[in-house]
Each structure stands twice: as structure tokens, then as C-alpha cells.
Amino acid sequence: MMIIGVDYHPSFQQIAFFVEETGECGEQELNHSDGQAEKFYRDLKQRGICVRVGLEATGYSRWFERLLAELGFELWIGDPAEIKTRRVKKQKTDRKDAQLLLRLMREDNFPRIWVPGPENRDLRQLLWHRHRLVQMRTRIMNQLQALAMNEGYRWTKKLFSEQGRAQLEKLSLLAGTGVLTRNHPHVRADLLAAVEPLRSSDDQHVDERWERANARMGHQPQRLGSFLDFLLSGCG
């Protein structure tokens, strides 16, 4: 087996490796943009080498994790805080970080953490996307309500009806504020149009995928319906 410690960066990765059968070891810097890193791991697969990769939990590594899963390589994700405590010298370089990760794996002292699977991550991404759209919609609604109240009107939900919109546009406002009354309703309508397909797009299917992803981890989570309803309340 080849054990590889990876100090991962968005544009490149510094690796330190050790081959258990032969005792071979080495270091290398692999670029991402020119496909050098992908070629390196695919070549290992073609050579029939069993590989275990360890790296710190970081962002922007999704493509790399998918690549390793596709190739059938084992991936260990480490807790950055724990790894930091295991660093003997304070000096920090890409090479030393890769060497540290390799050493921790070889000594069976690597602080692994649980990482959700691709399906679980995809569901989380969907939830966050919905949530951000609703946050944007809420900010716009609050701005329009504040504008109406500053003009002496409190229309609450009526403000967002066709009649309320017409009344809002009739207000005598300065040029800059008038732009808000004309643009915000259109932006809100666009957000609603973006949220509604997500809201109605197979919530039962989302629930089933969520439960299926968590069942593999031995979890028994509640269905997501109530949570999605909470996130999307008031979008209709």
C-alpha cells in the first residue's frame, strides 16, 4: 500500500508518500489546473497500487474527494486542530505539513473525523440554497415594509398583493427611494419564482434521500418536511 500525506491548497497539493512493500518514499508538488494531480492518481490506479490518502479538513477539495472515491482509494480526513497539536516544530511549511500527515498515518495516530457522503452533502447544499433564497426574500420584504411605514402606512401582508404594490408605487417619493419601490417587487417575484420549484420539487424524494443517506450511518433522523416548511414559510 502507498500512504500519501497531502497538504491541500485550491491550486496545488504538496504530497509526501511511503510505499509499505518497498520502503520507497518521496515528495512532490502536484498542480490542479493543468491536470497534473489527477494524472498522478490515475496512474497509480492503472498500476494497481492500493492507496490511502490523508489530508486536513479543508474547503475546495470536493473534486479531489470525488476523484479518490472514483478510483477506489481510501481517504482519511483529519481534524486540523488536533493535527496542529501534534506538530513538534512551530515552523510551518507545505512540505513539513505533508510529512506530518504521512507520519501520523504511519504511526496510526491520525485524528480522523467523520465526513458526510456525497448524497448527504448534496442534500445539505440544497437546503442551504433554499435557505439563502428565503433570507434574500425576507430582507427585501422588510425593506419594503419599512419604506411603507416611513410613509405612514402599515399594510403588512397586503403590501405584497397586486393592490398593495400599486398603492406603493403611487406614493410620492424621492427619486432614489422610488427606484426601490419599482425594483424590489420585481426582485422579490424573481426570488419566489426561484424558490417555488425547489419547494415543490419532490420534497418526499428529498426526505427519502435524506433518510437513506443517514440510514447507512445508523442514524434515525426525523423527516425533513417540517424543517423545509419552516425555512420556506411565507414564500407562497
PDB file of C-alpha atoms in Angstrom:
ATOM      1  CA  MET A   1       0.000   0.000   0.000  1.00  0.00           C
ATOM      2  CA  MET A   2       1.089   3.567  -0.741  1.00  0.00           C
ATOM      3  CA  ILE A   3       0.353   6.023   2.063  1.00  0.00           C
ATOM      4  CA  ILE A   4       0.153   9.667   0.995  1.00  0.00           C
ATOM      5  CA  GLY A   5       0.045  12.742   3.208  1.00  0.00           C
ATOM      6  CA  VAL A   6      -1.470  15.681   1.333  1.00  0.00           C
ATOM      7  CA  ASP A   7      -1.115  19.348   2.253  1.00  0.00           C
ATOM      8  CA  TYR A   8      -4.017  20.567   0.140  1.00  0.00           C
ATOM      9  CA  HIS A   9      -4.409  24.023  -1.438  1.00  0.00           C
ATOM     10  CA  PRO A  10      -7.016  25.144  -4.002  1.00  0.00           C
ATOM     11  CA  SER A  11      -4.475  25.369  -6.823  1.00  0.00           C
ATOM     12  CA  PHE A  12      -1.977  22.656  -5.854  1.00  0.00           C
ATOM     13  CA  GLN A  13      -1.106  19.990  -3.315  1.00  0.00           C
ATOM     14  CA  GLN A  14       2.159  19.057  -1.685  1.00  0.00           C
ATOM     15  CA  ILE A  15       2.414  15.330  -1.039  1.00  0.00           C
ATOM     16  CA  ALA A  16       4.716  13.056   0.941  1.00  0.00           C
ATOM     17  CA  PHE A  17       4.369   9.329   0.266  1.00  0.00           C
ATOM     18  CA  PHE A  18       5.612   5.984   1.544  1.00  0.00           C
ATOM     19  CA  VAL A  19       5.254   2.552  -0.098  1.00  0.00           C
ATOM     20  CA  GLU A  20       4.967  -0.123   2.564  1.00  0.00           C
ATOM     21  CA  GLU A  21       6.055  -3.051   0.388  1.00  0.00           C
ATOM     22  CA  THR A  22       9.276  -1.493  -0.908  1.00  0.00           C
ATOM     23  CA  GLY A  23      10.074   1.206   1.638  1.00  0.00           C
ATOM     24  CA  GLU A  24      10.156   3.790  -1.151  1.00  0.00           C
ATOM     25  CA  CYS A  25       9.369   7.332  -0.041  1.00  0.00           C
ATOM     26  CA  GLY A  26       9.357  10.747  -1.648  1.00  0.00           C
ATOM     27  CA  GLU A  27       7.784  14.167  -2.028  1.00  0.00           C
ATOM     28  CA  GLN A  28       6.165  16.006  -4.896  1.00  0.00           C
ATOM     29  CA  GLU A  29       4.128  19.092  -5.678  1.00  0.00           C
ATOM     30  CA  LEU A  30       1.109  18.485  -7.905  1.00  0.00           C
ATOM     31  CA  ASN A  31      -0.743  21.261  -9.729  1.00  0.00           C
ATOM     32  CA  HIS A  32      -4.511  21.084 -10.119  1.00  0.00           C
ATOM     33  CA  SER A  33      -5.278  23.383 -13.049  1.00  0.00           C
ATOM     34  CA  ASP A  34      -3.163  21.511 -15.610  1.00  0.00           C
ATOM     35  CA  GLY A  35      -4.428  18.078 -14.551  1.00  0.00           C
ATOM     36  CA  GLN A  36      -1.105  17.006 -13.048  1.00  0.00           C
ATOM     37  CA  ALA A  37      -2.656  15.880  -9.763  1.00  0.00           C
ATOM     38  CA  GLU A  38      -5.439  13.905 -11.437  1.00  0.00           C
ATOM     39  CA  LYS A  39      -2.959  12.197 -13.774  1.00  0.00           C
ATOM     40  CA  PHE A  40      -0.759  11.217 -10.821  1.00  0.00           C
ATOM     41  CA  TYR A  41      -3.577   9.398  -9.017  1.00  0.00           C
ATOM     42  CA  ARG A  42      -4.993   7.812 -12.167  1.00  0.00           C
ATOM     43  CA  ASP A  43      -1.534   6.441 -12.992  1.00  0.00           C
ATOM     44  CA  LEU A  44      -1.410   4.843  -9.542  1.00  0.00           C
ATOM     45  CA  LYS A  45      -4.766   3.200 -10.246  1.00  0.00           C
ATOM     46  CA  GLN A  46      -3.577   1.874 -13.602  1.00  0.00           C
ATOM     47  CA  ARG A  47      -0.520   0.400 -11.913  1.00  0.00           C
ATOM     48  CA  GLY A  48      -2.792  -1.430  -9.491  1.00  0.00           C
ATOM     49  CA  ILE A  49      -1.390   0.290  -6.398  1.00  0.00           C
ATOM     50  CA  CYS A  50      -3.531   0.365  -3.265  1.00  0.00           C
ATOM     51  CA  VAL A  51      -3.565   3.927  -1.931  1.00  0.00           C
ATOM     52  CA  ARG A  52      -4.513   5.612   1.330  1.00  0.00           C
ATOM     53  CA  VAL A  53      -4.633   9.425   1.317  1.00  0.00           C
ATOM     54  CA  GLY A  54      -4.747  11.674   4.367  1.00  0.00           C
ATOM     55  CA  LEU A  55      -5.414  15.415   4.429  1.00  0.00           C
ATOM     56  CA  GLU A  56      -6.728  18.021   6.817  1.00  0.00           C
ATOM     57  CA  ALA A  57     -10.382  19.008   6.634  1.00  0.00           C
ATOM     58  CA  THR A  58     -10.469  21.951   4.256  1.00  0.00           C
ATOM     59  CA  GLY A  59     -12.639  23.681   1.704  1.00  0.00           C
ATOM     60  CA  TYR A  60     -12.494  23.469  -2.080  1.00  0.00           C
ATOM     61  CA  SER A  61     -11.473  19.790  -2.108  1.00  0.00           C
ATOM     62  CA  ARG A  62     -14.766  18.307  -3.291  1.00  0.00           C
ATOM     63  CA  TRP A  63     -13.452  17.423  -6.741  1.00  0.00           C
ATOM     64  CA  PHE A  64     -10.420  15.723  -5.204  1.00  0.00           C
ATOM     65  CA  GLU A  65     -12.571  13.657  -2.851  1.00  0.00           C
ATOM     66  CA  ARG A  66     -14.767  12.596  -5.784  1.00  0.00           C
ATOM     67  CA  LEU A  67     -11.684  11.585  -7.762  1.00  0.00           C
ATOM     68  CA  LEU A  68     -10.360   9.385  -4.954  1.00  0.00           C
ATOM     69  CA  ALA A  69     -13.786   7.789  -4.492  1.00  0.00           C
ATOM     70  CA  GLU A  70     -13.990   7.086  -8.224  1.00  0.00           C
ATOM     71  CA  LEU A  71     -10.570   5.418  -8.162  1.00  0.00           C
ATOM     72  CA  GLY A  72     -11.459   3.394  -5.075  1.00  0.00           C
ATOM     73  CA  PHE A  73      -8.702   4.929  -2.938  1.00  0.00           C
ATOM     74  CA  GLU A  74      -9.091   5.223   0.814  1.00  0.00           C
ATOM     75  CA  LEU A  75      -9.406   8.791   2.103  1.00  0.00           C
ATOM     76  CA  TRP A  76      -8.784   9.918   5.663  1.00  0.00           C
ATOM     77  CA  ILE A  77      -9.872  13.436   6.678  1.00  0.00           C
ATOM     78  CA  GLY A  78      -8.115  14.844   9.749  1.00  0.00           C
ATOM     79  CA  ASP A  79      -9.140  17.352  12.404  1.00  0.00           C
ATOM     80  CA  PRO A  80      -6.965  20.471  11.791  1.00  0.00           C
ATOM     81  CA  ALA A  81      -6.953  21.454  15.461  1.00  0.00           C
ATOM     82  CA  GLU A  82      -5.774  18.010  16.560  1.00  0.00           C
ATOM     83  CA  ILE A  83      -3.172  17.853  13.825  1.00  0.00           C
ATOM     84  CA  LYS A  84      -1.825  21.220  14.922  1.00  0.00           C
ATOM     85  CA  THR A  85      -1.216  19.917  18.447  1.00  0.00           C
ATOM     86  CA  ARG A  86       0.824  17.055  17.021  1.00  0.00           C
ATOM     87  CA  ARG A  87       3.192  19.392  15.196  1.00  0.00           C
ATOM     88  CA  VAL A  88       6.548  19.201  17.003  1.00  0.00           C
ATOM     89  CA  LYS A  89       8.183  22.265  15.486  1.00  0.00           C
ATOM     90  CA  LYS A  90       6.401  25.593  15.198  1.00  0.00           C
ATOM     91  CA  GLN A  91       7.797  26.209  11.714  1.00  0.00           C
ATOM     92  CA  LYS A  92       5.063  25.512   9.190  1.00  0.00           C
ATOM     93  CA  THR A  93       5.671  24.805   5.514  1.00  0.00           C
ATOM     94  CA  ASP A  94       3.800  22.827   2.891  1.00  0.00           C
ATOM     95  CA  ARG A  95       6.467  20.116   2.889  1.00  0.00           C
ATOM     96  CA  LYS A  96       6.506  19.775   6.674  1.00  0.00           C
ATOM     97  CA  ASP A  97       2.707  19.631   6.801  1.00  0.00           C
ATOM     98  CA  ALA A  98       2.627  16.821   4.234  1.00  0.00           C
ATOM     99  CA  GLN A  99       5.371  14.975   6.108  1.00  0.00           C
ATOM    100  CA  LEU A 100       3.461  15.360   9.375  1.00  0.00           C
ATOM    101  CA  LEU A 101       0.277  13.898   7.882  1.00  0.00           C
ATOM    102  CA  LEU A 102       2.243  10.976   6.470  1.00  0.00           C
ATOM    103  CA  ARG A 103       3.937  10.315   9.798  1.00  0.00           C
ATOM    104  CA  LEU A 104       0.657  10.394  11.709  1.00  0.00           C
ATOM    105  CA  MET A 105      -0.892   7.871   9.340  1.00  0.00           C
ATOM    106  CA  ARG A 106       2.098   5.551   9.522  1.00  0.00           C
ATOM    107  CA  GLU A 107       2.062   5.723  13.328  1.00  0.00           C
ATOM    108  CA  ASP A 108      -1.703   5.094  13.412  1.00  0.00           C
ATOM    109  CA  ASN A 109      -2.067   8.430  15.225  1.00  0.00           C
ATOM    110  CA  PHE A 110      -4.065  10.296  12.577  1.00  0.00           C
ATOM    111  CA  PRO A 111      -7.045  12.206  14.100  1.00  0.00           C
ATOM    112  CA  ARG A 112      -9.731  11.111  11.645  1.00  0.00           C
ATOM    113  CA  ILE A 113     -13.120  12.810  11.590  1.00  0.00           C
ATOM    114  CA  TRP A 114     -16.403  11.694  10.106  1.00  0.00           C
ATOM    115  CA  VAL A 115     -17.270  13.244   6.735  1.00  0.00           C
ATOM    116  CA  PRO A 116     -20.770  13.012   5.206  1.00  0.00           C
ATOM    117  CA  GLY A 117     -21.106  11.144   1.952  1.00  0.00           C
ATOM    118  CA  PRO A 118     -21.751  12.757  -1.451  1.00  0.00           C
ATOM    119  CA  GLU A 119     -25.524  12.232  -1.300  1.00  0.00           C
ATOM    120  CA  ASN A 120     -25.743  13.717   2.174  1.00  0.00           C
ATOM    121  CA  ARG A 121     -23.653  16.723   1.106  1.00  0.00           C
ATOM    122  CA  ASP A 122     -25.853  17.260  -1.922  1.00  0.00           C
ATOM    123  CA  LEU A 123     -28.936  17.416   0.307  1.00  0.00           C
ATOM    124  CA  ARG A 124     -27.242  19.893   2.631  1.00  0.00           C
ATOM    125  CA  GLN A 125     -26.338  22.063  -0.355  1.00  0.00           C
ATOM    126  CA  LEU A 126     -29.972  22.055  -1.468  1.00  0.00           C
ATOM    127  CA  LEU A 127     -31.153  23.074   1.989  1.00  0.00           C
ATOM    128  CA  TRP A 128     -28.656  25.916   2.234  1.00  0.00           C
ATOM    129  CA  HIS A 129     -29.559  27.141  -1.249  1.00  0.00           C
ATOM    130  CA  ARG A 130     -33.227  27.263  -0.294  1.00  0.00           C
ATOM    131  CA  HIS A 131     -32.420  28.944   2.994  1.00  0.00           C
ATOM    132  CA  ARG A 132     -30.346  31.713   1.367  1.00  0.00           C
ATOM    133  CA  LEU A 133     -33.071  32.430  -1.173  1.00  0.00           C
ATOM    134  CA  VAL A 134     -35.603  32.812   1.623  1.00  0.00           C
ATOM    135  CA  GLN A 135     -33.229  35.102   3.533  1.00  0.00           C
ATOM    136  CA  MET A 136     -32.884  37.329   0.456  1.00  0.00           C
ATOM    137  CA  ARG A 137     -36.671  37.399   0.034  1.00  0.00           C
ATOM    138  CA  THR A 138     -37.163  38.325   3.696  1.00  0.00           C
ATOM    139  CA  ARG A 139     -34.690  41.216   3.505  1.00  0.00           C
ATOM    140  CA  ILE A 140     -36.495  42.666   0.504  1.00  0.00           C
ATOM    141  CA  MET A 141     -39.883  42.304   2.182  1.00  0.00           C
ATOM    142  CA  ASN A 142     -38.584  44.029   5.312  1.00  0.00           C
ATOM    143  CA  GLN A 143     -37.175  46.905   3.253  1.00  0.00           C
ATOM    144  CA  LEU A 144     -40.497  47.437   1.515  1.00  0.00           C
ATOM    145  CA  GLN A 145     -42.405  47.299   4.801  1.00  0.00           C
ATOM    146  CA  ALA A 146     -40.022  49.820   6.368  1.00  0.00           C
ATOM    147  CA  LEU A 147     -40.434  52.118   3.359  1.00  0.00           C
ATOM    148  CA  ALA A 148     -44.244  51.961   3.629  1.00  0.00           C
ATOM    149  CA  MET A 149     -44.195  52.563   7.389  1.00  0.00           C
ATOM    150  CA  ASN A 150     -41.928  55.590   6.915  1.00  0.00           C
ATOM    151  CA  GLU A 151     -44.644  56.981   4.673  1.00  0.00           C
ATOM    152  CA  GLY A 152     -47.295  56.371   7.342  1.00  0.00           C
ATOM    153  CA  TYR A 153     -48.754  53.090   6.043  1.00  0.00           C
ATOM    154  CA  ARG A 154     -48.833  49.678   7.667  1.00  0.00           C
ATOM    155  CA  TRP A 155     -50.175  47.208   5.136  1.00  0.00           C
ATOM    156  CA  THR A 156     -48.486  44.030   6.470  1.00  0.00           C
ATOM    157  CA  LYS A 157     -49.219  41.176   4.032  1.00  0.00           C
ATOM    158  CA  LYS A 158     -51.424  43.364   1.845  1.00  0.00           C
ATOM    159  CA  LEU A 159     -48.291  45.192   0.748  1.00  0.00           C
ATOM    160  CA  PHE A 160     -47.259  42.172  -1.320  1.00  0.00           C
ATOM    161  CA  SER A 161     -50.506  41.803  -3.199  1.00  0.00           C
ATOM    162  CA  GLU A 162     -51.072  43.379  -6.596  1.00  0.00           C
ATOM    163  CA  GLN A 163     -53.192  46.069  -4.939  1.00  0.00           C
ATOM    164  CA  GLY A 164     -50.523  46.796  -2.342  1.00  0.00           C
ATOM    165  CA  ARG A 165     -47.855  47.036  -4.989  1.00  0.00           C
ATOM    166  CA  ALA A 166     -49.940  49.510  -6.950  1.00  0.00           C
ATOM    167  CA  GLN A 167     -50.502  51.627  -3.834  1.00  0.00           C
ATOM    168  CA  LEU A 168     -46.789  51.544  -3.046  1.00  0.00           C
ATOM    169  CA  GLU A 169     -45.906  52.795  -6.498  1.00  0.00           C
ATOM    170  CA  LYS A 170     -48.367  55.682  -6.149  1.00  0.00           C
ATOM    171  CA  LEU A 171     -46.564  57.082  -3.103  1.00  0.00           C
ATOM    172  CA  SER A 172     -44.874  60.421  -3.612  1.00  0.00           C
ATOM    173  CA  LEU A 173     -41.232  59.531  -3.074  1.00  0.00           C
ATOM    174  CA  LEU A 174     -37.841  60.972  -3.917  1.00  0.00           C
ATOM    175  CA  ALA A 175     -36.127  59.573  -6.986  1.00  0.00           C
ATOM    176  CA  GLY A 176     -33.784  57.198  -5.144  1.00  0.00           C
ATOM    177  CA  THR A 177     -36.496  55.751  -2.923  1.00  0.00           C
ATOM    178  CA  GLY A 178     -38.822  55.463  -5.869  1.00  0.00           C
ATOM    179  CA  VAL A 179     -36.359  53.140  -7.563  1.00  0.00           C
ATOM    180  CA  LEU A 180     -36.709  50.756  -4.596  1.00  0.00           C
ATOM    181  CA  THR A 181     -40.482  50.621  -4.937  1.00  0.00           C
ATOM    182  CA  ARG A 182     -40.165  49.814  -8.642  1.00  0.00           C
ATOM    183  CA  ASN A 183     -37.295  47.301  -8.471  1.00  0.00           C
ATOM    184  CA  HIS A 184     -37.851  45.432  -5.210  1.00  0.00           C
ATOM    185  CA  PRO A 185     -41.219  43.873  -6.094  1.00  0.00           C
ATOM    186  CA  HIS A 186     -39.722  42.508  -9.301  1.00  0.00           C
ATOM    187  CA  VAL A 187     -36.709  41.115  -7.418  1.00  0.00           C
ATOM    188  CA  ARG A 188     -38.997  39.517  -4.850  1.00  0.00           C
ATOM    189  CA  ALA A 189     -41.075  37.972  -7.649  1.00  0.00           C
ATOM    190  CA  ASP A 190     -37.921  36.554  -9.221  1.00  0.00           C
ATOM    191  CA  LEU A 191     -36.862  35.064  -5.869  1.00  0.00           C
ATOM    192  CA  LEU A 192     -40.270  33.494  -5.383  1.00  0.00           C
ATOM    193  CA  ALA A 193     -40.039  32.034  -8.877  1.00  0.00           C
ATOM    194  CA  ALA A 194     -36.650  30.557  -7.967  1.00  0.00           C
ATOM    195  CA  VAL A 195     -37.752  29.178  -4.597  1.00  0.00           C
ATOM    196  CA  GLU A 196     -41.088  27.690  -5.628  1.00  0.00           C
ATOM    197  CA  PRO A 197     -39.690  24.941  -7.915  1.00  0.00           C
ATOM    198  CA  LEU A 198     -37.328  23.943  -5.123  1.00  0.00           C
ATOM    199  CA  ARG A 199     -40.181  23.980  -2.641  1.00  0.00           C
ATOM    200  CA  SER A 200     -42.427  21.800  -4.750  1.00  0.00           C
ATOM    201  CA  SER A 201     -39.730  19.650  -6.309  1.00  0.00           C
ATOM    202  CA  ASP A 202     -40.244  16.261  -4.768  1.00  0.00           C
ATOM    203  CA  ASP A 203     -39.980  17.057  -1.074  1.00  0.00           C
ATOM    204  CA  GLN A 204     -40.904  13.437  -0.441  1.00  0.00           C
ATOM    205  CA  HIS A 205     -37.992  12.376  -2.625  1.00  0.00           C
ATOM    206  CA  VAL A 206     -35.692  14.697  -0.659  1.00  0.00           C
ATOM    207  CA  ASP A 207     -36.946  13.122   2.568  1.00  0.00           C
ATOM    208  CA  GLU A 208     -36.305   9.640   1.216  1.00  0.00           C
ATOM    209  CA  ARG A 209     -32.784  10.523   0.083  1.00  0.00           C
ATOM    210  CA  TRP A 210     -32.025  12.112   3.459  1.00  0.00           C
ATOM    211  CA  GLU A 211     -33.226   9.053   5.345  1.00  0.00           C
ATOM    212  CA  ARG A 212     -31.399   6.695   3.005  1.00  0.00           C
ATOM    213  CA  ALA A 213     -28.118   8.614   3.401  1.00  0.00           C
ATOM    214  CA  ASN A 214     -28.381   8.650   7.190  1.00  0.00           C
ATOM    215  CA  ALA A 215     -29.546   5.032   7.478  1.00  0.00           C
ATOM    216  CA  ARG A 216     -26.165   3.936   6.164  1.00  0.00           C
ATOM    217  CA  MET A 217     -24.610   5.694   9.178  1.00  0.00           C
ATOM    218  CA  GLY A 218     -27.028   4.096  11.636  1.00  0.00           C
ATOM    219  CA  HIS A 219     -28.909   7.358  12.274  1.00  0.00           C
ATOM    220  CA  GLN A 220     -32.685   7.622  12.580  1.00  0.00           C
ATOM    221  CA  PRO A 221     -33.369  11.291  11.735  1.00  0.00           C
ATOM    222  CA  GLN A 222     -36.774  12.898  11.625  1.00  0.00           C
ATOM    223  CA  ARG A 223     -38.245  13.678   8.237  1.00  0.00           C
ATOM    224  CA  LEU A 224     -37.220  16.954   6.706  1.00  0.00           C
ATOM    225  CA  GLY A 225     -40.698  18.155   5.765  1.00  0.00           C
ATOM    226  CA  SER A 226     -41.294  20.255   8.850  1.00  0.00           C
ATOM    227  CA  PHE A 227     -37.827  21.810   8.619  1.00  0.00           C
ATOM    228  CA  LEU A 228     -38.283  22.705   4.951  1.00  0.00           C
ATOM    229  CA  ASP A 229     -41.686  24.171   5.714  1.00  0.00           C
ATOM    230  CA  PHE A 230     -40.051  26.320   8.385  1.00  0.00           C
ATOM    231  CA  LEU A 231     -37.353  27.545   6.001  1.00  0.00           C
ATOM    232  CA  LEU A 232     -39.842  28.315   3.274  1.00  0.00           C
ATOM    233  CA  SER A 233     -42.685  29.689   5.384  1.00  0.00           C
ATOM    234  CA  GLY A 234     -44.255  32.750   3.825  1.00  0.00           C
ATOM    235  CA  CYS A 235     -42.878  32.093   0.358  1.00  0.00           C
ATOM    236  CA  GLY A 236     -46.256  31.459  -1.183  1.00  0.00           C
TER     237      GLY A 236
END
